[in-house]
Amino acid sequence: MEDLWALLTPVRQSGFGITVTITACALLPTALANSLWSPSPDLVVDPEKLGPGIGPWQHVTPDWNSPEHLEKAADDIWLEFPGRQCLMVVHDGRVVLERYAKGFSPDDRMEVDSAAKTIIAALLGVLVTKGQLDVDRPLADYGVQPSAKTYWGPNNQYWPQITARHLLTHTSGLGNGPPGLVFEYNSGDHIQHLSFLITLLVTQQGFKSAADWAEKVFAQPLGLKGLFKHWKLDGELSIGGGQRLSCREMAKVAQLLLNKGKWPVSDWADQLGLGWLVKRWDGGQFVQIISESYVQMMTTPSFPAVVSTYGFLTWLNRAPQPGDSSCCLCTCGVCLGLPSPPILGEGIHEEVWIALGFLTRYMMVLPQRNLSIISLGMDLAGSKACSVASSWAALTYDDGFGSLLHYKMLNGSLPAPDKATTTSTSATVQLTSAVTTTFFSSTAHTGSQLLNSSSSTAASASTETSTTTAFNPYAHIYNHGHQHTRFQPAKGAANTTNASSPDHRFRGGSCTCSCPINEDFGQCFQLPESVALDSWTAGHEVCRHFEEGYSQIRDSLDSHSACPDIGLLQPCDTNAWFMFGLCSSSSPWDGYGLECEARAQCGVGPEEPAVGASNGSKSSHHQPPSHTAIMGPTGEMETCLCRVTRWKCKYTAESCDPDDVYYPQAPNSLSREILKLPIKMGRRRPQKEVIAVGGLVVLCCVLLAVAVFRRCCKCCRRSAALSGESAGSGGRRPLLSSRTI
């Protein structure tokens, strides 16, 4: 708008009001458009390789080998990942492979958990590209206040040093020390300050909220309508992930990164009536939504001496560089600040940018091949070092191993990497704390100025300490995909205390039922006003109808409203502690509401009888049981498919929200029908986690009792020996030694 005002200055001074009006009307669309998207520089770009814009994807046959090779690789993935829902491979902006499980379509969205972090990082690039955000400037300088839910050291002493770069790279320190020195993965309240920063910046531009701004400048140009709207967040963004996307939508984000921030605009510009305006910019080919320098900054380690496998909310596989810490890795359900090989393992040095979500949801970008892989579903993957297991302590799995399987199974059927492709390079600044920190320019147009100013800011934050610690091996820092960024404001009209009915405290309300394993989507059931509850506990007892009636609910709802099946997979030579196999009745999955059947079993010959097919609503589309173990790229694998038989429901005194896409409201007729089902109103069956804890306590008590008994016996024997010695010495008491009995 400043450009528009400058252009009007000579006309204003001439005094011709009509001319001013006409000029303003003519230039206003250009000024408004430039406030949202930056025109791209004059570069030679093949528009066919930039993706679909907001239109449909173009499908082509692979031109580097026979398409059967790629289909065979997809078959292998489908066999090893029984819970896959969709798989896509995009090369040069066009789809070369697309597959869906039976019951799923290209329009089906699913929650991608922490894989959406990469989308948030790209979104912030819009502000950086426009020069409205410097990732190396402290959030406090922008006026962002620390949340009361977070700890930033005594009296928030580290908060004035926290920058967007620290939050984007999980090096904020979480209040346990100065930022920039330790990698500590976070998906909750600390990283959520990025949303507060966005809100502060965009509301100054006239947008109603961060979500409103993100929809207009990012989601709509990419054709991802409704991506950032979430009823629980009241206009804020879920920085830790959890957004809902389809495979095709996720592929657009990957394509934007492959395009280095460029995006074709002719289609959506014509639909918005701005096609003529775009053609004035660049011939109608593309605009630069985020700058190339930001994409490079996003996909390069900022603090390689601290964490060399992570960029801006994105995991990085890359060849080790001098000075790299080789930290960090995700395994066994936690992200550990320990030295590790590249994310995809030793020997794989191809540059790969990975958005990784709970239950093996992946967006893998291979820039040296101009190719992306999107794989969404619900599978728990185990590795040799970390089996798929559940105990009283934790649920363990290895999503990183799942990404390695995808890479190895598809690698041979993909075009060879372009060795000439320029990989990420970085400029390093040596700090006095002996921690090497990497910086890139924060803005496309004023990078050198920001580099000089921001480097000193970050350096001063690090020079306050002389520590050279690059990671914390004892921190449990991974809360990946477990409802971690969900605020809980009121969903709807609350049905709380009814003054005219003194015999109870609550009327009506709702039951929110979540799908396993620990997912944040499911169904909401509205309770009739006739349901009177005298306590909150009574509300949970009512919700047990919906827990135990899941099978009937599943059969009554359409397939998209029921919980998806979950696959399990792990190598046969894993460290699993299951005595009778991954999917046996002795395994702990019943505690999660899962009934599992073996698909491929270790140590079972082909003469064994076939395992019966599951009756789940979404299981018949998967491969039939193979009985014997599957030979995967890393060795023999065992798999199983788990049907959901029960979900977890909790009571709230508030009504279901009709606009909630995570917990849509079930038909009231179904709610009334389920409430008629008989349930056992006694005490709930103890969960296996509770039983395990109780067993551990009993074991400790037994060991303690045995130790006390042995100690008492030893004392008795020693006392008897002393008594015998006293008797043998004529009644004289022997002198006690200095050693305590």
XYZ file of C-alpha atoms in Angstrom:
741
model
C 0.000 0.000 0.000
C 2.956 2.306 0.553
C 3.818 1.871 -3.151
C 0.300 2.881 -4.095
C 0.452 5.993 -1.897
C 3.821 6.973 -3.404
C 2.439 6.680 -6.920
C -0.487 8.899 -6.005
C 1.633 11.663 -4.459
C 2.190 13.714 -7.679
C -1.468 13.399 -8.564
C -2.574 14.500 -5.105
C -0.388 17.572 -5.420
C -1.952 18.415 -8.817
C -5.387 18.633 -7.243
C -7.283 16.441 -9.694
C -9.553 14.373 -7.481
C -11.113 12.407 -10.331
C -7.688 11.380 -11.604
C -6.754 10.262 -8.109
C -9.850 8.122 -7.858
C -9.337 6.465 -11.234
C -5.644 5.825 -10.573
C -6.366 4.384 -7.134
C -9.029 2.044 -8.494
C -6.660 0.865 -11.200
C -3.727 0.232 -8.881
C -5.586 -1.106 -5.854
C -5.770 -4.757 -7.067
C -2.027 -4.731 -7.728
C -1.259 -3.335 -4.284
C -3.546 -5.821 -2.563
C -2.125 -8.731 -4.513
C 1.444 -7.678 -3.766
C 0.535 -7.595 -0.069
C -0.176 -11.332 -0.254
C 2.176 -12.770 -2.901
C 5.520 -11.633 -4.193
C 6.060 -11.572 -7.959
C 8.765 -13.993 -8.979
C 12.029 -12.876 -10.619
C 12.539 -13.292 -14.334
C 13.637 -16.922 -14.500
C 13.199 -19.575 -17.166
C 10.883 -22.154 -15.609
C 9.021 -25.033 -17.230
C 5.457 -24.424 -15.966
C 4.505 -28.062 -16.527
C 6.977 -29.121 -13.837
C 5.601 -26.816 -11.149
C 2.540 -28.855 -10.227
C -1.209 -28.366 -10.630
C -1.842 -25.001 -8.953
C -5.298 -25.257 -7.435
C -6.420 -27.611 -10.195
C -6.160 -31.408 -10.452
C -2.897 -33.284 -10.715
C -1.746 -34.470 -14.118
C -1.011 -38.214 -14.322
C 1.731 -39.568 -16.592
C 3.518 -42.863 -17.164
C 7.075 -43.030 -15.810
C 9.553 -42.405 -18.606
C 12.669 -43.793 -16.903
C 11.630 -47.469 -16.709
C 8.669 -49.792 -17.028
C 5.710 -48.756 -14.852
C 5.497 -52.349 -13.597
C 8.613 -51.758 -11.489
C 6.928 -48.906 -9.629
C 3.710 -50.877 -9.206
C 5.696 -53.802 -7.778
C 7.346 -51.464 -5.265
C 3.903 -50.167 -4.270
C 2.740 -53.761 -3.800
C 5.650 -54.362 -1.445
C 4.785 -51.290 0.626
C 1.158 -52.372 0.790
C 2.255 -55.799 1.966
C 4.598 -54.569 4.694
C 2.341 -51.728 5.882
C -1.100 -53.328 6.386
C -2.641 -50.035 7.520
C -1.759 -47.935 4.435
C -4.536 -45.745 3.129
C -2.825 -43.924 0.256
C 0.502 -43.739 -1.559
C 1.640 -41.183 -4.156
C 4.833 -40.579 -6.113
C 5.182 -37.258 -7.950
C 7.994 -36.558 -10.433
C 8.546 -33.306 -12.330
C 5.251 -31.957 -11.072
C 3.160 -34.892 -12.340
C 1.816 -38.013 -10.644
C 3.516 -41.245 -11.692
C 1.945 -43.458 -9.000
C -1.236 -43.103 -6.971
C -2.923 -45.845 -4.979
C -5.688 -45.984 -2.366
C -6.969 -48.668 -0.063
C -10.478 -49.943 -0.603
C -12.949 -47.577 1.023
C -10.686 -44.535 0.623
C -10.695 -41.916 -2.124
C -8.407 -39.073 -3.258
C -10.621 -36.594 -1.393
C -10.340 -38.287 2.001
C -8.415 -36.272 4.531
C -6.708 -37.699 7.564
C -4.895 -36.234 10.519
C -1.157 -36.299 9.797
C 0.029 -35.401 13.313
C 3.608 -34.096 13.445
C 4.080 -34.406 9.681
C 2.169 -31.121 9.475
C 5.002 -29.325 11.274
C 6.756 -28.962 7.917
C 3.677 -27.191 6.539
C 3.814 -24.719 9.432
C 7.483 -24.036 8.672
C 6.624 -23.313 5.029
C 3.787 -21.044 6.142
C 6.140 -18.878 8.196
C 8.194 -18.461 5.052
C 5.445 -16.211 3.668
C 6.121 -13.674 6.434
C 9.875 -13.995 6.033
C 9.662 -13.571 2.263
C 7.635 -10.368 2.656
C 10.202 -8.985 5.106
C 7.674 -8.979 7.943
C 9.528 -11.508 10.089
C 13.176 -11.963 11.011
C 13.627 -15.470 12.404
C 16.681 -14.312 14.385
C 14.945 -11.466 16.160
C 13.686 -12.345 19.678
C 9.947 -12.855 19.956
C 9.919 -10.435 22.859
C 10.984 -7.657 20.468
C 7.766 -8.251 18.525
C 5.720 -7.935 21.695
C 5.006 -11.653 22.194
C 4.501 -12.464 25.863
C 5.450 -15.873 27.313
C 2.500 -18.126 28.019
C 1.695 -18.854 31.638
C 1.730 -22.562 30.733
C 5.418 -22.519 29.808
C 8.656 -22.353 31.763
C 11.509 -20.238 30.429
C 13.831 -20.416 33.407
C 13.569 -18.616 36.761
C 11.563 -15.445 36.228
C 11.503 -16.276 32.492
C 15.144 -15.230 32.263
C 15.700 -16.962 28.906
C 12.579 -15.622 27.215
C 14.224 -12.385 25.921
C 16.671 -14.578 23.939
C 14.116 -16.884 22.278
C 13.782 -16.428 18.507
C 11.606 -18.050 15.869
C 14.694 -19.953 14.684
C 15.061 -21.549 18.108
C 11.441 -22.698 18.125
C 11.572 -23.914 14.527
C 14.646 -26.054 15.271
C 13.641 -27.289 18.759
C 16.678 -25.582 20.286
C 14.838 -23.164 22.576
C 16.067 -25.019 25.648
C 12.508 -25.197 27.065
C 13.649 -22.995 29.922
C 16.298 -25.446 31.095
C 19.158 -23.340 29.770
C 20.104 -20.752 27.135
C 18.683 -21.330 23.645
C 20.716 -22.707 20.769
C 22.684 -25.280 22.761
C 20.437 -28.337 23.146
C 17.965 -30.112 20.851
C 14.744 -30.866 22.733
C 11.802 -31.936 20.597
C 8.565 -30.224 21.544
C 5.042 -30.243 20.184
C 3.220 -28.402 22.929
C 2.960 -25.048 24.623
C 6.530 -23.858 24.017
C 6.441 -24.163 20.247
C 2.909 -22.737 20.213
C 4.407 -19.282 20.723
C 4.990 -19.236 16.968
C 1.233 -18.994 16.539
C 1.113 -16.063 18.962
C 3.829 -14.384 16.889
C 1.905 -14.896 13.647
C -1.287 -13.589 15.230
C 0.448 -10.435 16.410
C 1.967 -9.752 12.982
C -1.042 -10.463 10.767
C -3.706 -8.781 12.880
C -1.727 -5.594 12.392
C -2.325 -6.108 8.662
C -6.103 -6.288 9.101
C -6.593 -10.061 9.227
C -9.008 -11.402 11.832
C -6.718 -14.189 13.063
C -3.672 -16.277 12.233
C -5.908 -18.982 10.788
C -7.724 -16.465 8.575
C -4.406 -15.144 7.258
C -2.990 -18.644 6.672
C -6.064 -19.665 4.714
C -5.841 -16.669 2.393
C -2.101 -16.472 1.714
C -1.176 -20.168 1.769
C -4.060 -22.647 1.799
C -6.175 -21.062 -0.922
C -3.374 -20.514 -3.493
C -2.366 -24.170 -3.083
C -5.963 -25.397 -3.212
C -5.985 -26.587 0.426
C -9.194 -24.947 1.575
C -9.914 -25.294 5.292
C -6.437 -26.600 6.127
C -5.798 -24.297 9.092
C -9.283 -24.008 10.534
C -9.700 -25.805 13.842
C -12.604 -25.181 16.163
C -10.611 -25.704 19.350
C -7.955 -23.109 18.613
C -10.113 -19.983 18.324
C -8.193 -18.561 15.368
C -4.744 -19.758 16.439
C -2.675 -22.318 14.524
C -1.671 -25.742 15.786
C 2.102 -25.408 15.422
C 2.810 -28.935 16.654
C 0.801 -30.480 13.822
C -2.457 -32.371 13.621
C -3.820 -30.742 10.462
C -5.930 -32.891 8.133
C -4.834 -33.466 4.529
C -5.323 -35.916 1.723
C -2.434 -37.526 -0.132
C -2.925 -35.171 -3.075
C -2.952 -32.124 -0.798
C 0.180 -33.219 1.020
C 1.859 -33.670 -2.355
C 1.197 -30.004 -3.171
C 3.186 -28.893 -0.141
C 6.028 -31.175 -1.210
C 5.865 -29.725 -4.724
C 6.062 -26.178 -3.370
C 9.333 -27.090 -1.650
C 10.658 -28.788 -4.784
C 9.763 -25.626 -6.714
C 11.827 -23.623 -4.200
C 8.773 -21.617 -3.267
C 7.304 -21.075 -6.753
C 3.697 -21.957 -7.535
C 1.668 -21.806 -10.752
C -1.006 -19.174 -10.422
C -2.839 -18.882 -13.741
C -5.623 -21.271 -12.750
C -6.504 -19.867 -9.358
C -5.868 -16.300 -10.491
C -8.450 -16.712 -13.267
C -10.956 -18.111 -10.778
C -10.388 -15.122 -8.517
C -10.695 -12.734 -11.436
C -7.035 -11.721 -11.242
C -5.632 -13.603 -14.222
C -4.941 -10.419 -16.139
C -3.020 -9.075 -13.148
C -0.787 -12.142 -12.811
C 0.118 -12.072 -16.485
C 1.334 -8.519 -16.035
C 3.741 -9.892 -13.419
C 5.335 -12.889 -15.078
C 3.489 -14.046 -18.133
C 0.998 -16.090 -16.141
C 3.445 -18.821 -15.084
C 4.096 -18.627 -11.357
C 4.579 -16.457 -8.291
C 7.083 -16.822 -5.479
C 4.981 -17.675 -2.422
C 8.093 -18.250 -0.313
C 11.600 -17.228 -1.311
C 14.267 -19.638 -2.498
C 16.565 -18.464 0.294
C 13.943 -19.396 2.879
C 13.473 -22.889 1.407
C 17.241 -23.333 1.606
C 17.246 -22.076 5.196
C 14.327 -24.361 6.063
C 16.053 -27.477 4.718
C 19.506 -26.877 6.199
C 20.579 -27.338 9.834
C 20.718 -23.990 11.621
C 22.822 -25.353 14.492
C 24.766 -28.281 12.965
C 27.023 -28.594 16.016
C 23.861 -29.164 18.073
C 21.542 -30.990 15.668
C 22.534 -31.809 12.095
C 19.479 -33.905 11.187
C 16.827 -31.225 11.573
C 15.968 -28.021 9.730
C 12.848 -25.910 10.269
C 10.342 -28.420 11.678
C 11.641 -30.901 9.095
C 13.856 -33.974 9.419
C 16.889 -34.008 7.128
C 18.817 -36.892 5.655
C 22.110 -35.628 4.249
C 25.753 -36.513 3.908
C 27.665 -35.725 7.106
C 29.528 -32.428 6.997
C 32.616 -31.329 8.953
C 31.547 -30.097 12.364
C 28.206 -31.947 12.361
C 27.028 -33.286 15.686
C 25.307 -36.297 14.053
C 22.440 -35.603 16.438
C 19.572 -36.455 16.679
C 17.289 -39.417 15.994
C 13.745 -40.602 16.704
C 13.270 -44.176 17.861
C 11.227 -46.095 20.410
C 8.625 -43.336 20.440
C 11.022 -40.615 21.611
C 13.364 -38.174 19.927
C 16.724 -38.606 21.598
C 19.517 -36.070 21.787
C 22.104 -38.717 21.024
C 24.625 -39.142 18.195
C 23.120 -41.020 15.269
C 23.742 -41.839 11.613
C 21.725 -40.013 8.944
C 17.976 -40.390 9.400
C 17.791 -43.112 6.748
C 20.822 -44.942 8.121
C 24.501 -45.342 7.371
C 25.435 -45.328 3.714
C 22.384 -43.351 2.509
C 23.634 -39.818 1.957
C 21.087 -38.613 -0.582
C 19.484 -35.351 0.467
C 15.934 -36.107 1.637
C 13.581 -33.762 3.489
C 11.154 -35.733 5.637
C 7.909 -34.681 7.295
C 7.334 -37.466 9.797
C 4.094 -38.107 11.649
C 2.875 -40.604 14.241
C 1.773 -43.980 12.839
C 4.191 -43.779 9.875
C 2.740 -40.801 8.000
C 5.342 -39.419 5.632
C 6.068 -36.687 3.151
C 9.511 -37.392 1.669
C 11.016 -34.801 -0.683
C 13.969 -35.888 -2.840
C 15.306 -32.683 -4.455
C 18.087 -34.443 -6.401
C 15.392 -36.359 -8.293
C 12.740 -33.582 -8.349
C 10.459 -36.156 -6.772
C 8.265 -36.559 -3.706
C 6.738 -39.556 -1.925
C 3.533 -39.246 0.103
C 2.437 -42.178 2.237
C -0.408 -41.895 4.734
C -2.021 -44.534 6.868
C -2.033 -45.965 10.373
C 0.816 -48.392 11.053
C 3.068 -48.931 14.048
C 6.513 -49.881 12.782
C 9.161 -51.566 14.904
C 12.861 -52.012 14.177
C 15.545 -54.441 15.277
C 16.591 -52.108 18.068
C 13.093 -51.028 19.027
C 10.177 -53.406 18.759
C 6.519 -52.481 18.567
C 5.500 -52.919 22.170
C 3.295 -51.496 24.870
C 3.936 -51.672 28.579
C 3.043 -49.803 31.724
C 5.869 -47.382 30.913
C 5.315 -46.434 27.273
C 4.223 -47.328 23.777
C 7.337 -47.989 21.705
C 7.700 -47.845 17.937
C 10.141 -46.601 15.315
C 8.655 -44.249 12.710
C 12.148 -43.510 11.407
C 12.583 -47.165 10.465
C 9.311 -46.977 8.548
C 10.668 -44.136 6.429
C 13.782 -46.217 5.699
C 11.583 -49.093 4.475
C 9.726 -46.733 2.140
C 12.967 -45.374 0.739
C 14.534 -48.780 0.160
C 11.439 -50.360 -1.383
C 10.906 -47.487 -3.826
C 14.521 -46.524 -4.529
C 15.202 -49.065 -7.272
C 12.113 -48.069 -9.256
C 12.757 -44.305 -9.143
C 14.923 -42.183 -11.461
C 18.541 -41.883 -10.400
C 19.531 -38.812 -8.364
C 20.978 -35.893 -10.255
C 24.485 -35.612 -8.877
C 24.769 -32.107 -10.275
C 21.856 -30.871 -8.177
C 23.032 -28.202 -5.794
C 22.529 -29.284 -2.215
C 22.119 -27.050 0.785
C 25.150 -25.040 1.764
C 25.537 -22.895 4.797
C 27.502 -20.016 6.209
C 28.743 -20.676 9.716
C 29.577 -18.326 12.526
C 31.923 -19.557 15.253
C 30.628 -18.561 18.674
C 32.744 -18.111 21.761
C 30.831 -20.926 23.447
C 32.467 -23.361 20.985
C 29.095 -24.162 19.447
C 29.084 -23.662 15.687
C 25.854 -21.982 14.619
C 24.545 -21.708 11.074
C 22.619 -18.731 9.730
C 20.901 -17.912 6.490
C 19.378 -14.680 5.367
C 15.919 -14.280 6.816
C 14.466 -12.230 3.992
C 14.638 -12.581 0.241
C 15.522 -8.954 -0.445
C 17.465 -7.769 2.598
C 19.312 -10.911 3.499
C 22.773 -9.446 4.010
C 21.526 -6.813 6.397
C 19.574 -9.306 8.444
C 22.463 -11.734 8.492
C 24.756 -9.145 10.027
C 22.281 -7.973 12.632
C 20.765 -11.305 13.544
C 24.074 -13.112 13.870
C 25.154 -10.866 16.691
C 21.804 -11.326 18.415
C 22.044 -15.092 18.383
C 25.699 -15.067 19.291
C 25.126 -12.886 22.322
C 22.520 -15.342 23.510
C 24.989 -18.193 23.271
C 28.021 -16.447 24.689
C 26.360 -16.131 28.089
C 27.437 -19.703 28.759
C 30.687 -21.553 28.178
C 29.091 -24.980 27.829
C 29.876 -27.039 24.750
C 27.128 -29.602 25.323
C 25.394 -30.322 22.020
C 22.678 -32.648 23.265
C 20.968 -33.926 26.382
C 20.902 -37.745 26.402
C 18.596 -37.957 29.417
C 15.708 -35.804 28.286
C 12.466 -37.538 27.279
C 11.530 -35.006 24.652
C 9.105 -36.622 22.251
C 5.352 -36.238 22.619
C 4.745 -37.065 18.986
C 1.164 -37.103 17.842
C -0.579 -37.423 21.169
C -3.093 -34.577 21.227
C -0.320 -32.229 22.168
C -1.426 -28.874 20.782
C -5.127 -28.997 21.396
C -6.509 -26.080 23.347
C -9.782 -26.771 25.132
C -12.133 -23.795 24.996
C -15.859 -24.380 25.095
C -17.142 -26.457 22.187
C -20.718 -25.299 22.314
C -23.500 -24.364 24.670
C -22.699 -25.894 28.032
C -25.438 -27.814 29.822
C -24.279 -27.268 33.361
C -26.067 -26.831 36.666
C -29.843 -26.683 36.381
C -31.223 -24.630 39.261
C -34.763 -25.985 38.814
C -33.590 -29.564 39.364
C -31.910 -29.794 42.772
C -31.478 -33.568 42.521
C -28.638 -33.369 39.981
C -25.828 -31.136 38.748
C -25.755 -31.826 35.014
C -28.268 -32.295 32.239
C -27.378 -33.472 28.767
C -23.830 -32.801 27.606
C -21.949 -35.021 25.180
C -19.595 -37.961 24.907
C -16.448 -37.477 22.801
C -15.004 -40.775 21.565
C -11.416 -40.950 20.228
C -10.012 -43.594 17.913
C -7.014 -45.652 18.975
C -4.077 -45.409 19.232
C -4.200 -42.101 21.164
C -5.627 -40.252 18.169
C -7.395 -36.895 18.311
C -10.305 -37.677 16.006
C -13.429 -39.769 16.282
C -17.088 -39.002 16.924
C -19.195 -36.849 19.230
C -22.482 -38.118 20.655
C -25.010 -35.622 21.962
C -26.790 -36.721 25.151
C -30.508 -35.947 25.443
C -31.614 -33.306 27.930
C -33.472 -36.063 29.744
C -30.144 -37.521 30.908
C -29.684 -36.227 34.465
C -26.297 -36.675 36.135
C -25.444 -36.125 39.773
C -21.677 -36.107 39.243
C -18.978 -35.913 36.593
C -18.159 -39.576 37.223
C -21.735 -40.468 36.382
C -21.231 -38.788 33.027
C -18.295 -41.051 32.267
C -20.385 -44.068 33.221
C -23.006 -42.981 30.683
C -20.289 -42.638 28.046
C -19.384 -46.270 28.607
C -22.420 -47.116 26.489
C -20.585 -45.660 23.509
C -17.313 -47.396 24.405
C -18.853 -50.854 24.667
C -21.256 -50.238 21.794
C -18.547 -49.404 19.283
C -19.221 -52.446 17.096
C -22.840 -51.432 16.605
C -21.831 -47.816 16.052
C -19.284 -48.877 13.412
C -21.922 -50.814 11.518
C -24.351 -47.880 11.667
C -21.945 -45.150 10.515
C -20.529 -44.767 7.033
C -17.035 -46.131 6.493
C -15.439 -42.675 6.741
C -16.823 -42.108 10.255
C -15.555 -45.384 11.710
C -12.054 -45.774 13.091
C -9.517 -47.055 10.535
C -7.745 -50.358 11.018
C -4.166 -50.216 12.300
C -1.237 -52.221 10.973
C 1.722 -53.545 12.963
C 5.086 -54.509 11.473
C 8.575 -55.290 12.687
C 11.605 -57.437 11.781
C 11.598 -61.052 12.892
C 14.941 -60.582 14.643
C 13.756 -57.634 16.720
C 14.170 -57.348 20.467
C 10.444 -58.021 20.972
C 9.472 -59.528 24.293
C 6.253 -61.127 23.044
C 6.307 -64.813 23.856
C 3.816 -65.970 21.225
C 4.199 -63.391 18.458
C 3.379 -59.809 17.668
C -0.343 -60.350 17.122
C -1.127 -63.117 19.587
C -3.826 -62.916 22.225
C -1.107 -62.454 24.838
C -0.029 -59.163 23.254
C -1.174 -55.892 24.870
C -3.277 -54.490 22.042
C -6.594 -55.383 23.648
C -5.903 -52.635 26.160
C -6.028 -50.155 23.266
C -9.283 -51.578 21.939
C -7.658 -53.552 19.114
C -8.222 -57.100 17.932
C -5.258 -58.194 15.831
C -4.801 -60.956 13.281
C -1.502 -62.125 11.862
C -0.739 -61.320 8.245
C 2.839 -62.551 8.052
C 4.297 -64.615 10.889
C 7.841 -65.456 11.849
C 8.684 -69.140 12.119
C 5.398 -70.325 10.600
C 5.534 -72.632 7.596
C 3.297 -72.339 4.551
C 1.414 -75.476 5.561
C -0.224 -73.631 8.453
C -3.964 -72.880 8.065
C -4.989 -69.461 6.876
C -5.944 -66.857 9.395
C -9.592 -65.826 9.143
C -10.384 -62.517 7.509
C -11.221 -59.624 9.748
C -14.766 -58.299 9.782
C -13.603 -54.725 10.129
C -15.167 -52.174 7.867
C -11.831 -51.294 6.260
C -9.780 -54.476 6.361
C -10.844 -56.426 3.308
C -8.855 -54.139 0.996
C -5.498 -55.251 2.358
C -3.388 -58.175 1.177
C -4.479 -61.612 2.444
C -2.382 -63.298 5.123
C 0.860 -64.744 3.771
C 1.371 -67.033 6.812
C 5.148 -66.947 6.425
C 7.311 -63.932 7.120
C 7.724 -61.303 4.406
C 11.209 -60.755 3.039
C 11.666 -56.997 3.162
C 14.651 -54.836 2.208
C 16.087 -55.188 5.712
C 15.269 -58.867 6.296
C 12.269 -60.949 7.321
C 9.265 -59.035 8.617
C 6.153 -60.000 10.539
C 2.946 -58.016 10.180
C -0.594 -57.995 11.441
C -3.771 -55.998 10.961
C -5.741 -54.780 13.960
C -9.452 -54.083 13.888
C -10.804 -51.471 16.296
C -13.275 -53.018 18.757
C -13.402 -50.262 21.342
C -12.568 -46.586 21.613
C -12.131 -44.240 24.545
C -15.000 -41.915 25.391
C -15.073 -39.067 27.863
C -17.930 -36.964 29.155
C -18.189 -33.203 28.841
C -21.021 -30.974 29.972
C -20.869 -29.130 26.651
C -22.775 -29.873 23.464
C -21.236 -31.302 20.293
C -20.032 -28.683 17.863
C -21.725 -29.114 14.462
C -18.719 -27.585 12.651
C -16.062 -29.810 14.203
C -14.302 -31.890 11.533
C -12.264 -33.870 14.049
C -15.245 -35.038 16.112
C -18.333 -34.721 13.895
C -21.656 -35.144 15.626
C -23.317 -38.527 15.186
C -27.047 -38.692 14.431
C -29.148 -38.152 17.555
C -31.150 -41.256 16.698
C -27.963 -43.334 16.931
C -27.096 -41.787 20.301
C -30.510 -42.700 21.706
C -30.225 -46.223 20.319
C -26.815 -46.815 21.868
C -27.960 -45.486 25.248
C -30.521 -48.299 25.359
C -27.780 -50.947 25.267
C -27.122 -52.676 28.605
C -23.661 -52.231 30.085
C -21.973 -53.572 33.162
C -22.235 -50.712 35.609
C -19.677 -52.207 37.977
C -16.061 -51.271 38.130
C -14.194 -51.076 34.844
C -11.880 -53.868 33.894
C -8.364 -52.793 34.818
C -6.265 -51.800 31.864
C -3.148 -53.809 31.189
C -1.006 -50.831 32.084
C -2.605 -50.748 35.539
C -2.160 -54.502 35.914
C 1.508 -54.175 34.911
C 2.115 -51.426 37.473
C 0.352 -53.448 40.148
C 2.403 -56.502 39.270
C 5.597 -54.478 39.482
C 4.636 -53.167 42.911
C 3.833 -56.689 44.124
C 7.153 -57.950 42.753
C 9.046 -55.178 44.549
C 7.230 -56.001 47.780
C 8.086 -59.681 47.424
C 11.748 -58.910 46.758
C 11.822 -56.576 49.734
C 10.234 -59.219 51.958
C 12.765 -61.807 50.787
C 15.625 -59.404 51.484
C 14.296 -58.640 54.977
C 13.789 -62.352 55.672
C 17.325 -63.202 54.589
C 18.694 -60.379 56.710
C 16.765 -61.596 59.722
C 17.984 -65.169 59.207
C 21.570 -63.923 58.961
C 21.185 -61.970 62.173
C 19.639 -64.967 63.932
C 22.492 -67.224 62.861
C 25.037 -64.715 64.037
C 23.278 -64.290 67.363
C 23.198 -68.055 67.829
C 26.899 -68.250 67.076
C 27.643 -65.547 69.620
C 25.525 -67.341 72.206
C 27.457 -70.584 71.612
C 30.768 -68.806 71.974
C 29.560 -67.235 75.233
C 28.540 -70.609 76.617
C 31.838 -72.208 75.591
C 33.819 -69.495 77.404
C 32.265 -70.157 80.805
C 29.609 -67.535 80.615
C 31.958 -64.700 79.838
C 30.607 -62.362 77.150
C 33.081 -61.935 74.291
C 34.151 -58.541 73.206
C 32.150 -57.223 70.192
C 34.134 -56.328 67.168
C 33.906 -52.904 65.634
C 31.903 -54.327 62.685
C 28.176 -53.757 63.014
C 26.037 -56.884 63.133
